[in-house]
XYZ file of C-alpha atoms in Angstrom:
684
model
C -0.453 0.169 -0.013
C 1.238 3.406 -1.116
C 1.719 5.949 1.820
C 1.525 9.628 1.592
C 3.981 11.580 3.819
C 2.380 12.539 6.521
C 1.034 15.928 7.281
C 0.098 18.469 10.140
C -3.110 17.521 11.001
C -4.351 21.205 10.798
C -2.587 21.210 7.444
C -4.657 18.284 6.081
C -8.379 20.750 7.194
C -6.846 23.811 5.684
C -6.151 21.957 2.173
C -8.486 19.343 1.761
C -10.722 22.445 1.954
C -8.982 24.348 -0.523
C -8.897 21.235 -2.768
C -12.628 21.122 -2.513
C -13.489 25.420 -2.515
C -11.183 25.406 -6.230
C -13.074 22.659 -7.180
C -15.902 24.729 -7.582
C -16.775 27.863 -8.733
C -14.738 30.596 -8.460
C -17.433 32.998 -6.367
C -18.638 29.550 -4.344
C -18.963 30.165 -0.472
C -16.657 28.502 1.489
C -16.874 24.953 2.664
C -17.307 24.524 7.053
C -14.062 25.014 8.140
C -12.310 24.204 11.957
C -12.583 27.827 13.393
C -16.219 28.052 12.127
C -16.789 25.854 15.044
C -15.795 28.480 17.342
C -19.049 30.777 15.623
C -21.479 28.060 15.983
C -25.081 29.064 18.266
C -27.257 26.854 19.382
C -31.168 27.169 21.732
C -31.539 24.988 24.583
C -34.304 24.673 27.305
C -37.110 26.114 26.571
C -39.296 27.936 29.082
C -43.159 28.938 27.997
C -45.230 31.154 29.943
C -48.890 31.303 31.165
C -49.871 33.417 28.920
C -48.471 32.226 25.779
C -46.633 35.473 25.129
C -43.008 35.044 25.975
C -40.632 32.485 25.951
C -37.236 31.870 27.447
C -34.062 29.705 26.162
C -30.236 29.599 27.073
C -28.126 30.277 23.755
C -25.200 28.557 23.769
C -21.653 29.764 22.390
C -18.254 29.127 22.224
C -15.610 31.187 24.213
C -12.578 30.929 21.275
C -10.232 32.665 24.363
C -10.840 30.256 26.763
C -12.254 26.896 24.883
C -15.491 26.493 26.592
C -18.664 26.984 26.091
C -21.366 29.343 27.400
C -25.050 29.735 28.238
C -27.156 32.723 28.833
C -31.039 32.944 28.856
C -32.580 35.116 26.393
C -36.390 35.918 27.171
C -38.604 36.495 23.137
C -41.995 38.270 22.787
C -43.586 34.766 20.463
C -45.677 37.466 18.427
C -42.241 40.049 17.665
C -39.670 37.599 17.694
C -37.626 40.490 19.922
C -35.276 39.441 22.152
C -33.383 40.162 25.358
C -30.690 39.037 27.129
C -31.357 37.773 31.079
C -27.541 37.633 31.628
C -24.844 37.912 29.514
C -21.444 37.272 30.404
C -19.296 34.599 30.482
C -21.312 32.426 32.289
C -23.268 28.363 32.427
C -26.658 28.683 33.253
C -28.858 25.673 33.902
C -31.588 24.029 35.621
C -33.832 27.316 34.551
C -37.654 26.862 35.864
C -40.162 30.292 35.738
C -42.466 31.493 38.709
C -45.735 30.235 38.244
C -47.397 34.506 38.225
C -44.499 34.778 35.426
C -42.212 37.483 37.038
C -38.957 35.733 37.786
C -36.796 33.087 36.612
C -34.771 30.900 38.627
C -31.218 29.976 37.889
C -28.425 27.529 38.279
C -24.738 29.489 37.782
C -21.416 29.784 38.850
C -20.091 32.720 41.435
C -16.588 32.367 42.483
C -17.390 29.562 45.444
C -19.286 27.447 43.117
C -22.816 26.540 41.256
C -25.243 28.899 43.550
C -28.943 29.961 42.874
C -30.284 33.187 41.132
C -33.088 34.368 40.191
C -33.716 37.532 37.388
C -37.109 39.685 36.922
C -38.250 38.995 33.512
C -39.625 42.718 33.413
C -37.048 44.794 34.608
C -32.929 44.377 34.907
C -32.467 43.045 38.317
C -30.727 39.697 39.111
C -30.416 38.220 42.757
C -28.356 35.565 43.900
C -29.826 33.301 46.515
C -27.937 30.252 48.071
C -24.318 30.478 49.114
C -24.025 26.295 49.125
C -21.658 24.223 49.315
C -22.714 21.882 46.968
C -24.390 22.203 43.347
C -28.013 22.307 43.076
C -29.975 21.128 40.836
C -33.855 20.026 39.713
C -35.312 22.997 41.073
C -39.239 23.364 40.961
C -41.066 26.368 42.044
C -44.001 25.420 44.423
C -47.720 26.964 42.675
C -47.665 30.294 45.082
C -44.383 30.621 43.870
C -43.246 30.830 47.801
C -40.663 28.866 48.052
C -38.506 27.293 45.701
C -37.048 22.740 45.791
C -33.725 21.462 44.952
C -31.638 18.874 45.429
C -28.637 19.061 46.378
C -26.272 16.679 47.511
C -24.846 16.020 51.565
C -21.749 15.223 51.795
C -19.906 12.866 54.584
C -17.315 11.752 55.954
C -15.153 9.200 54.187
C -14.487 5.918 55.195
C -10.762 5.129 56.544
C -8.832 2.197 56.768
C -6.855 1.406 59.753
C -5.974 4.746 61.730
C -2.779 7.006 61.310
C -0.371 8.132 64.474
C -1.122 12.016 64.438
C 1.443 14.106 62.000
C 4.077 16.583 63.350
C 3.602 19.889 63.385
C 5.523 21.091 60.063
C 6.077 18.154 58.826
C 4.881 17.214 55.281
C 3.041 13.957 54.767
C 1.485 11.759 51.543
C -2.870 12.318 51.262
C -3.893 9.724 53.562
C -4.988 6.872 52.108
C -8.656 6.995 49.710
C -10.947 3.835 51.187
C -13.521 2.783 48.111
C -16.645 0.653 49.472
C -19.439 1.955 46.574
C -20.549 -0.156 44.258
C -20.729 2.713 41.845
C -17.292 5.727 43.193
C -16.910 7.560 39.680
C -18.515 9.129 37.514
C -17.296 9.686 33.920
C -17.455 13.504 32.901
C -16.640 14.603 37.087
C -14.270 11.699 38.132
C -14.409 9.992 41.623
C -17.713 10.831 43.238
C -17.679 12.772 46.571
C -18.970 10.686 49.616
C -22.395 11.729 50.437
C -26.090 11.104 49.037
C -28.434 13.775 47.054
C -31.558 15.443 49.591
C -34.598 17.291 48.481
C -34.707 20.946 50.183
C -36.842 23.438 49.963
C -36.305 27.132 50.802
C -37.997 29.963 50.711
C -37.960 31.568 47.251
C -36.788 35.781 47.903
C -33.402 33.051 49.888
C -33.300 31.952 52.930
C -32.457 29.284 54.470
C -32.500 25.550 52.813
C -34.045 23.603 55.083
C -33.301 19.010 54.323
C -36.724 17.413 53.950
C -35.524 13.659 52.749
C -33.226 11.181 54.900
C -30.996 8.183 54.914
C -28.979 6.353 52.918
C -30.033 7.203 49.627
C -30.200 9.408 46.125
C -33.511 11.425 45.804
C -31.749 12.910 42.749
C -34.630 12.304 40.201
C -36.878 14.508 38.959
C -39.737 17.334 41.816
C -43.164 18.334 41.571
C -45.114 20.278 43.587
C -48.702 18.771 45.096
C -51.599 21.376 44.024
C -52.200 22.973 47.288
C -47.877 23.422 47.991
C -48.278 21.147 51.386
C -46.332 18.195 49.538
C -43.426 17.630 47.126
C -43.040 14.390 44.448
C -39.809 12.578 44.071
C -38.640 10.026 41.557
C -35.646 8.343 44.150
C -33.963 4.064 44.397
C -34.830 3.839 48.077
C -34.215 -0.334 47.783
C -32.162 -1.996 49.993
C -30.038 -2.946 47.168
C -30.481 0.464 44.963
C -26.142 0.171 44.805
C -26.492 -2.723 42.449
C -30.492 -2.356 40.935
C -29.505 1.318 39.843
C -32.384 1.556 37.607
C -35.315 0.549 40.086
C -37.088 3.740 40.864
C -39.930 4.818 42.362
C -42.448 7.468 42.919
C -42.534 9.584 46.599
C -44.633 11.775 48.173
C -42.762 13.899 50.924
C -44.778 16.189 53.890
C -42.920 19.364 53.437
C -43.900 19.995 56.776
C -42.953 17.054 58.512
C -40.524 14.875 55.420
C -42.723 11.588 55.799
C -42.365 9.976 52.685
C -45.488 7.664 51.061
C -44.060 5.293 48.392
C -46.559 5.764 45.108
C -45.111 3.333 42.808
C -43.586 0.177 43.739
C -42.738 -1.873 40.266
C -39.334 -3.580 39.977
C -38.743 -1.339 37.040
C -37.845 3.211 36.942
C -40.138 5.346 37.499
C -39.867 9.437 36.867
C -39.581 11.970 34.406
C -42.667 13.348 36.844
C -44.806 15.703 35.975
C -47.953 17.087 38.449
C -51.237 18.500 36.535
C -52.214 21.633 36.949
C -55.011 21.323 39.551
C -52.764 18.619 41.395
C -54.817 16.081 40.949
C -52.844 13.847 38.583
C -48.863 13.385 37.867
C -47.972 11.785 34.657
C -45.194 10.132 34.294
C -42.690 7.460 32.175
C -41.124 3.849 33.389
C -41.162 0.407 32.170
C -41.135 -3.061 33.755
C -37.881 -4.363 34.115
C -37.433 -7.290 32.098
C -33.643 -6.845 31.613
C -33.488 -6.746 28.408
C -30.574 -4.463 27.208
C -33.379 -1.713 25.529
C -36.309 -0.656 27.381
C -38.524 1.834 25.497
C -40.001 4.051 28.042
C -43.845 4.628 28.102
C -46.403 6.989 29.371
C -48.379 6.857 32.696
C -50.814 8.909 34.885
C -52.141 8.033 38.073
C -53.964 9.969 41.126
C -51.875 11.930 43.520
C -52.440 9.371 46.244
C -50.886 6.331 43.832
C -54.209 4.883 42.734
C -55.673 5.010 39.400
C -52.553 3.589 37.922
C -52.834 3.108 33.638
C -50.878 3.864 31.083
C -51.816 5.476 27.811
C -50.513 4.777 24.019
C -49.115 1.348 25.010
C -49.533 0.168 21.485
C -46.353 3.513 20.463
C -43.721 1.932 20.721
C -41.402 4.901 20.912
C -39.370 6.450 24.170
C -41.383 8.730 25.316
C -39.454 11.321 27.476
C -40.245 14.071 29.639
C -44.138 14.544 30.100
C -46.128 17.933 30.427
C -48.931 18.796 31.080
C -51.357 21.876 28.969
C -52.513 24.428 31.147
C -56.115 23.426 30.886
C -54.567 19.805 32.144
C -56.809 18.229 29.157
C -53.589 16.654 27.390
C -50.272 15.681 28.301
C -47.277 16.722 25.802
C -44.243 15.139 25.536
C -40.988 13.821 22.720
C -39.888 10.945 21.082
C -37.267 9.821 18.731
C -39.036 8.475 15.455
C -36.732 6.680 12.301
C -34.295 9.397 13.482
C -36.364 11.966 13.465
C -37.902 13.793 17.558
C -41.628 14.310 17.316
C -42.580 16.283 19.500
C -46.643 15.117 20.540
C -49.686 15.224 22.986
C -51.967 13.157 23.558
C -55.943 13.493 25.941
C -56.336 11.220 29.144
C -58.197 9.023 26.913
C -55.248 7.900 24.471
C -55.526 10.442 21.339
C -52.842 10.692 20.085
C -51.927 14.070 18.429
C -48.254 14.991 16.421
C -47.492 18.470 16.427
C -43.583 18.494 14.832
C -41.157 16.466 13.670
C -38.025 18.828 13.239
C -37.330 18.863 16.698
C -33.193 18.718 17.389
C -29.993 20.593 16.839
C -28.430 19.919 20.385
C -26.128 17.367 19.516
C -23.597 19.489 17.307
C -20.618 17.208 16.673
C -22.789 14.912 15.699
C -26.075 13.639 14.706
C -27.680 12.810 16.933
C -30.839 13.691 18.102
C -30.910 15.717 21.158
C -34.401 18.385 21.701
C -35.848 20.100 24.319
C -39.533 21.169 24.857
C -42.153 23.435 26.692
C -45.298 23.887 27.117
C -46.808 26.916 28.062
C -50.209 29.168 28.162
C -53.038 29.277 25.263
C -51.757 26.184 24.194
C -48.449 27.621 22.620
C -45.315 25.309 23.554
C -41.728 26.112 21.974
C -38.855 23.645 20.731
C -35.692 24.282 19.656
C -36.130 23.373 15.951
C -33.090 22.030 13.699
C -32.242 20.115 10.751
C -28.498 19.072 9.101
C -27.711 22.609 7.525
C -28.149 24.265 11.571
C -27.965 23.596 14.740
C -30.383 24.042 17.231
C -32.939 27.395 17.222
C -36.295 28.646 19.126
C -39.658 27.704 17.375
C -42.882 27.910 18.699
C -46.803 26.704 17.901
C -50.036 26.006 18.434
C -51.801 23.416 17.974
C -49.068 22.385 14.790
C -48.954 25.225 13.329
C -45.013 26.277 13.848
C -42.273 28.555 13.123
C -39.070 29.400 13.700
C -38.329 33.011 15.465
C -34.649 32.486 16.312
C -31.335 32.656 12.963
C -28.378 32.377 15.226
C -26.455 30.641 12.815
C -27.792 32.784 9.200
C -24.469 34.872 9.816
C -22.391 32.030 9.141
C -23.769 29.462 8.050
C -25.933 30.447 4.590
C -22.364 31.785 3.760
C -20.730 28.177 3.743
C -21.137 25.622 1.129
C -22.509 23.274 3.219
C -22.039 19.278 2.158
C -25.789 17.836 1.557
C -26.997 15.351 3.250
C -29.617 12.555 1.619
C -31.818 10.036 2.808
C -30.631 6.041 1.876
C -33.231 2.994 3.262
C -31.249 -0.057 2.582
C -32.098 -4.156 2.501
C -29.575 -5.585 4.942
C -27.621 -9.095 3.332
C -28.261 -10.971 6.646
C -32.367 -10.264 6.686
C -33.670 -7.803 4.324
C -34.812 -6.095 7.036
C -34.899 -2.007 6.265
C -31.747 -0.196 7.192
C -31.974 3.906 7.848
C -29.107 5.445 6.896
C -28.071 9.303 5.540
C -25.120 10.412 2.859
C -23.582 13.615 3.007
C -21.990 14.615 -0.268
C -19.002 16.712 -0.164
C -19.543 20.815 -1.824
C -19.065 20.401 -4.788
C -20.154 17.371 -5.805
C -20.025 16.100 -9.377
C -21.453 12.880 -9.598
C -19.453 11.872 -12.349
C -16.237 11.819 -10.368
C -15.732 8.766 -7.537
C -14.778 10.182 -4.091
C -13.467 8.650 -1.027
C -16.445 7.725 1.570
C -15.733 7.234 5.142
C -18.200 5.754 7.214
C -19.464 6.804 10.708
C -21.115 4.849 13.083
C -22.965 5.981 16.775
C -22.319 5.203 20.043
C -24.494 4.157 22.806
C -25.151 1.134 21.197
C -28.551 2.025 22.178
C -28.898 5.330 20.557
C -29.770 6.834 17.184
C -28.682 9.344 14.237
C -31.082 11.243 12.185
C -30.947 14.056 9.580
C -29.859 17.109 12.650
C -26.612 19.256 12.059
C -23.503 17.326 12.771
C -20.241 19.746 12.750
C -17.778 16.265 12.368
C -19.841 15.473 9.447
C -19.834 18.996 7.500
C -15.511 19.370 8.123
C -15.314 15.526 6.271
C -17.094 16.430 3.703
C -15.553 19.872 3.225
C -12.269 17.874 3.200
C -14.140 16.196 -0.033
C -15.531 13.132 1.433
C -18.298 11.014 1.009
C -19.853 10.876 4.259
C -22.243 7.615 4.645
C -23.903 7.216 8.411
C -26.775 4.508 9.437
C -28.707 3.176 12.064
C -27.435 -0.587 12.180
C -30.066 -2.698 14.356
C -30.106 -2.110 17.908
C -30.486 1.373 17.092
C -33.682 3.222 18.444
C -36.461 4.707 16.976
C -37.851 1.831 15.663
C -39.435 0.455 18.376
C -38.328 -1.949 21.041
C -37.525 -5.227 19.296
C -35.509 -4.064 16.773
C -33.616 -2.501 19.304
C -32.717 -5.729 20.769
C -31.791 -7.371 17.999
C -28.287 -7.071 19.671
C -29.573 -8.022 23.576
C -26.640 -10.369 24.774
C -25.810 -10.481 20.784
C -24.000 -7.244 20.327
C -21.644 -6.920 17.602
C -23.498 -9.624 15.285
C -25.958 -8.709 12.180
C -25.329 -4.749 12.828
C -22.309 -4.938 10.936
C -24.113 -6.990 7.653
C -26.171 -3.729 7.793
C -23.337 -1.470 7.670
C -21.002 -3.558 5.022
C -25.228 -3.323 3.195
C -25.333 0.826 3.634
C -22.316 0.944 2.107
C -22.164 -1.491 -0.682
C -25.230 0.647 -1.736
C -23.564 3.939 -1.555
C -20.899 2.085 -3.666
C -23.683 1.185 -6.459
C -24.367 4.341 -7.004
C -21.204 5.400 -8.840
C -19.749 7.948 -7.115
C -18.063 6.626 -4.454
C -14.105 4.509 -5.084
C -14.524 1.147 -3.583
C -10.537 1.382 -3.317
C -10.904 4.147 -0.848
C -12.743 3.270 1.571
C -12.875 4.484 5.482
C -13.667 3.512 8.979
C -14.856 5.541 11.962
C -16.788 5.507 15.000
C -16.859 6.368 18.962
C -18.035 4.315 21.926
C -20.370 2.012 20.997
C -19.379 2.936 16.849
C -15.564 2.553 18.356
C -16.377 -1.044 18.873
C -18.007 -1.649 16.046
C -15.092 -0.052 13.464
C -12.753 -2.546 15.800
C -15.292 -5.526 14.849
C -15.468 -4.370 11.683
C -11.415 -4.451 10.269
C -11.522 -7.810 12.672
C -14.082 -9.131 10.045
C -12.166 -7.454 6.644
C -9.884 -5.722 5.445
C -11.766 -3.662 2.714
C -11.581 -0.486 4.725
C -7.585 1.384 3.674
C -7.916 3.041 7.511
C -9.940 2.925 10.284
C -9.891 5.251 13.599
C -11.529 3.607 16.943
C -12.717 6.221 19.276
C -13.266 5.649 22.731
C -14.163 1.564 22.449
C -14.492 -0.899 24.037
C -11.899 -3.929 23.232
C -12.253 -6.587 25.872
C -16.385 -6.973 27.648
C -15.230 -8.527 30.575
C -12.245 -5.794 31.497
C -14.593 -3.292 30.601
C -17.734 -5.090 32.200
C -15.281 -4.677 35.750
C -14.231 -1.271 35.044
C -16.343 0.988 33.835
C -17.624 3.749 35.935
C -21.454 2.264 35.772
C -20.823 -1.520 36.428
C -23.791 -2.657 38.073
C -25.937 -1.527 34.943
C -23.656 -3.120 32.355
C -23.476 -6.277 33.894
C -27.275 -6.523 34.446
C -28.152 -5.145 31.095
C -26.165 -6.383 28.955
C -25.360 -10.011 29.863
C -26.906 -12.515 31.249
C -23.989 -13.715 33.550
C -21.478 -12.385 35.535
C -17.395 -12.303 33.441
C -16.696 -15.441 35.992
C -19.329 -16.889 34.819
C -19.740 -17.362 31.125
C -16.481 -15.795 29.984
C -16.629 -17.142 26.637
C -19.229 -14.797 25.616
C -17.903 -12.237 26.856
C -14.262 -13.186 24.944
C -16.642 -13.969 21.517
C -18.224 -10.403 21.776
C -14.886 -8.655 22.405
C -12.702 -7.034 19.293
C -10.207 -8.071 21.037
C -10.827 -12.171 20.344
C -10.292 -10.553 16.037
C -7.213 -8.440 16.212
C -5.482 -12.044 14.766
C -7.511 -10.520 11.612
C -6.392 -6.924 11.642
C -4.506 -6.197 8.439
C -6.014 -2.239 8.722
C -4.361 0.470 9.497
C -5.873 1.458 12.723
C -5.680 4.437 15.039
C -7.136 5.281 18.273
C -8.653 7.750 20.004
C -9.597 8.336 23.663
C -9.767 10.772 26.395
C -6.748 10.298 29.160
C -10.268 10.830 31.216
C -12.651 8.665 30.175
C -14.097 6.718 32.697
C -17.118 4.791 30.786
C -14.982 3.731 28.623
C -11.620 3.449 30.039
C -8.627 4.123 28.605
C -7.221 0.578 29.499
C -9.123 -0.751 26.592
C -8.030 1.183 24.638
C -4.564 0.521 25.208
C -4.676 -3.102 24.988
C -5.993 -2.828 21.324
C -3.290 -0.609 20.953
C -0.628 -2.675 22.724
C -2.127 -5.501 20.544
C -2.114 -4.311 17.189
C 1.874 -2.589 18.013
C 2.488 -6.960 18.650
C 0.803 -7.477 15.420
C 2.827 -5.516 13.569
C -0.218 -3.280 12.358
C 0.165 0.244 11.139
C -1.402 1.779 14.362
C -1.122 5.074 16.791
C -2.815 6.233 19.702
C -4.304 9.823 20.307
C -5.261 10.723 24.313
C -6.483 13.816 24.236
C -5.313 14.879 27.903
C -8.305 15.617 30.787
C -11.197 14.693 28.118
C -14.167 12.166 28.990
C -16.334 10.151 27.244
C -17.593 12.757 25.132
C -13.548 13.502 23.928
C -14.946 17.468 23.165
C -16.046 19.099 25.740
C -13.795 21.600 25.186
C -14.983 22.915 20.803
C -10.399 22.771 20.235
C -11.339 18.958 20.731
C -14.061 18.496 19.010
C -11.592 20.235 15.809
C -8.812 18.313 17.154
C -9.757 14.909 17.319
C -11.468 15.816 13.106
C -7.958 16.933 12.353
C -6.311 13.274 14.017
C -8.721 11.414 11.787
C -8.635 13.281 8.574
C -4.751 13.094 8.968
C -4.421 8.848 9.910
C -6.420 8.639 6.733
C -4.851 10.654 4.074
C -1.585 8.270 4.610
C -2.861 5.469 3.381
C -4.656 7.086 0.136
C -5.658 10.445 -2.042
C -8.237 12.459 0.087
C -9.719 13.107 -3.257
C -9.573 11.197 -6.952
C -9.053 13.951 -9.684
């Protein structure tokens, strides 16, 4: 195989983008470039007031000097579209909730000590800090009369010790004391080691004052919070079972008396109950959950019950999709929610008889890096709702609607993306060679695409594995296409948004025929005549990294591969990942020591002896979901076999790899440089 001289990763991006531009008209708009990532904006977490007249949302931007994402609250007049900021500056606002009288919005923001609760008034330029808490609050909820705020917060406790050290002499410099771990889940990806303590529910005056802890015990009460109609009780989702540390999904909904702290369980089934919403009159509770069958994929179902836990019933039992974020209409006659359907995110509503009404199918745009689904919505007064709208051409903007009549309010990226020659994205349906199942895919074509030419192709594979791609803006896909590649991405079996049966085709069977699905998609794109079958490349992250490693262990048809944040050895993964109790319970039938052969047969490491494809590894050094030793095992195995390989480690990055914008750019740059070493970027 002829190898080109390696280029600097930034040179690769610049050269490929320039080549793609020069191939077109001299007057063509420039292609999407790495530095454009810092100019992207997107909306998230909308709110709508009780009159249906004003909306709020978080506007996200990139701080190029600090290499951070920022978020601030903006207020929009729905009729005129006029906007104004409620917060500004280098903030990271989260958890915003409107007061019942629409006069204030409470939210979480950082001060010089930590994350605190703030409030801003909508009709005057006033803001106030309400708390000086030792820990970060979350799940804010106003009482119906607006006088109280409920929230959840970790209550620290002393770390365990093992033995006792003698007294340290004054002025002595000793090592830090030993760290003792006794918990099943003792660290989380993205935040690192978990401090000792339990999450409890608090209430405090909404105009500031002392917080009061309501819940007690060695349990986490970190699920959604809702108030009763009379303000005398709270409803919270929590796992207070004796085996909560190992059966992590078995949550229930509890009623908490605000005066006494007395808890009453309203649900008790085996499986999660959460995502709760209290009706405006306080008489009913809507929530989501599922009966635990220990499957790899369970879809969230929608339920309602009376406020005392009686008359539980499921709505929309025949809707074979994952329902999330139920919200009541202002009159209490309908429940709004969202779900993914064939890669699209749908906003819908149902009445209490189970009559479904679809309101929008274009939600999305908050994932930004890769084309995952990701969206938010809110319901206000007078039948008005707001949601994040997205498309392959732009990330999330704010849209509003009423009874399915929808319109986009913001245009945050028009001054950038309207002046870029973006990759057009086309939908593609393919029959799997394994069993002729329908597999959905999308093809992003290079800017200036000429069907008479033959282009190199990148197969980009999503993670999860229980997740879904769709027709959404993705900076990574745009950068690959701008570099001259046809990019194809698909939802092989195991992907969500096609129902439980399709998702569980990989239950205790992953990787498996999802490989056949992906190869069928690649073959279908090659059959269109504009792809060079000798210039195929493959990459994917997390579950996509698993499949990329599985692919190069199964075929040599790809010229180069990049395996990002993979699982290589299922035994070592289950015993070292941050959520070991979950993965062992739902992804395998037995423990590793009980059935080592099954774990090994499903491990990409078992096929490393077949690999001849040049394969690079790319993982965040602080990744605790698919820990760095997974990457290191595969890297060393490839080295021992004499296969061309490299290992790219992202300092400080967790499983997402690019919490910071420059890391997204660095990831794409490294992948494109690796591919460029093993063939020309574009024919002709």
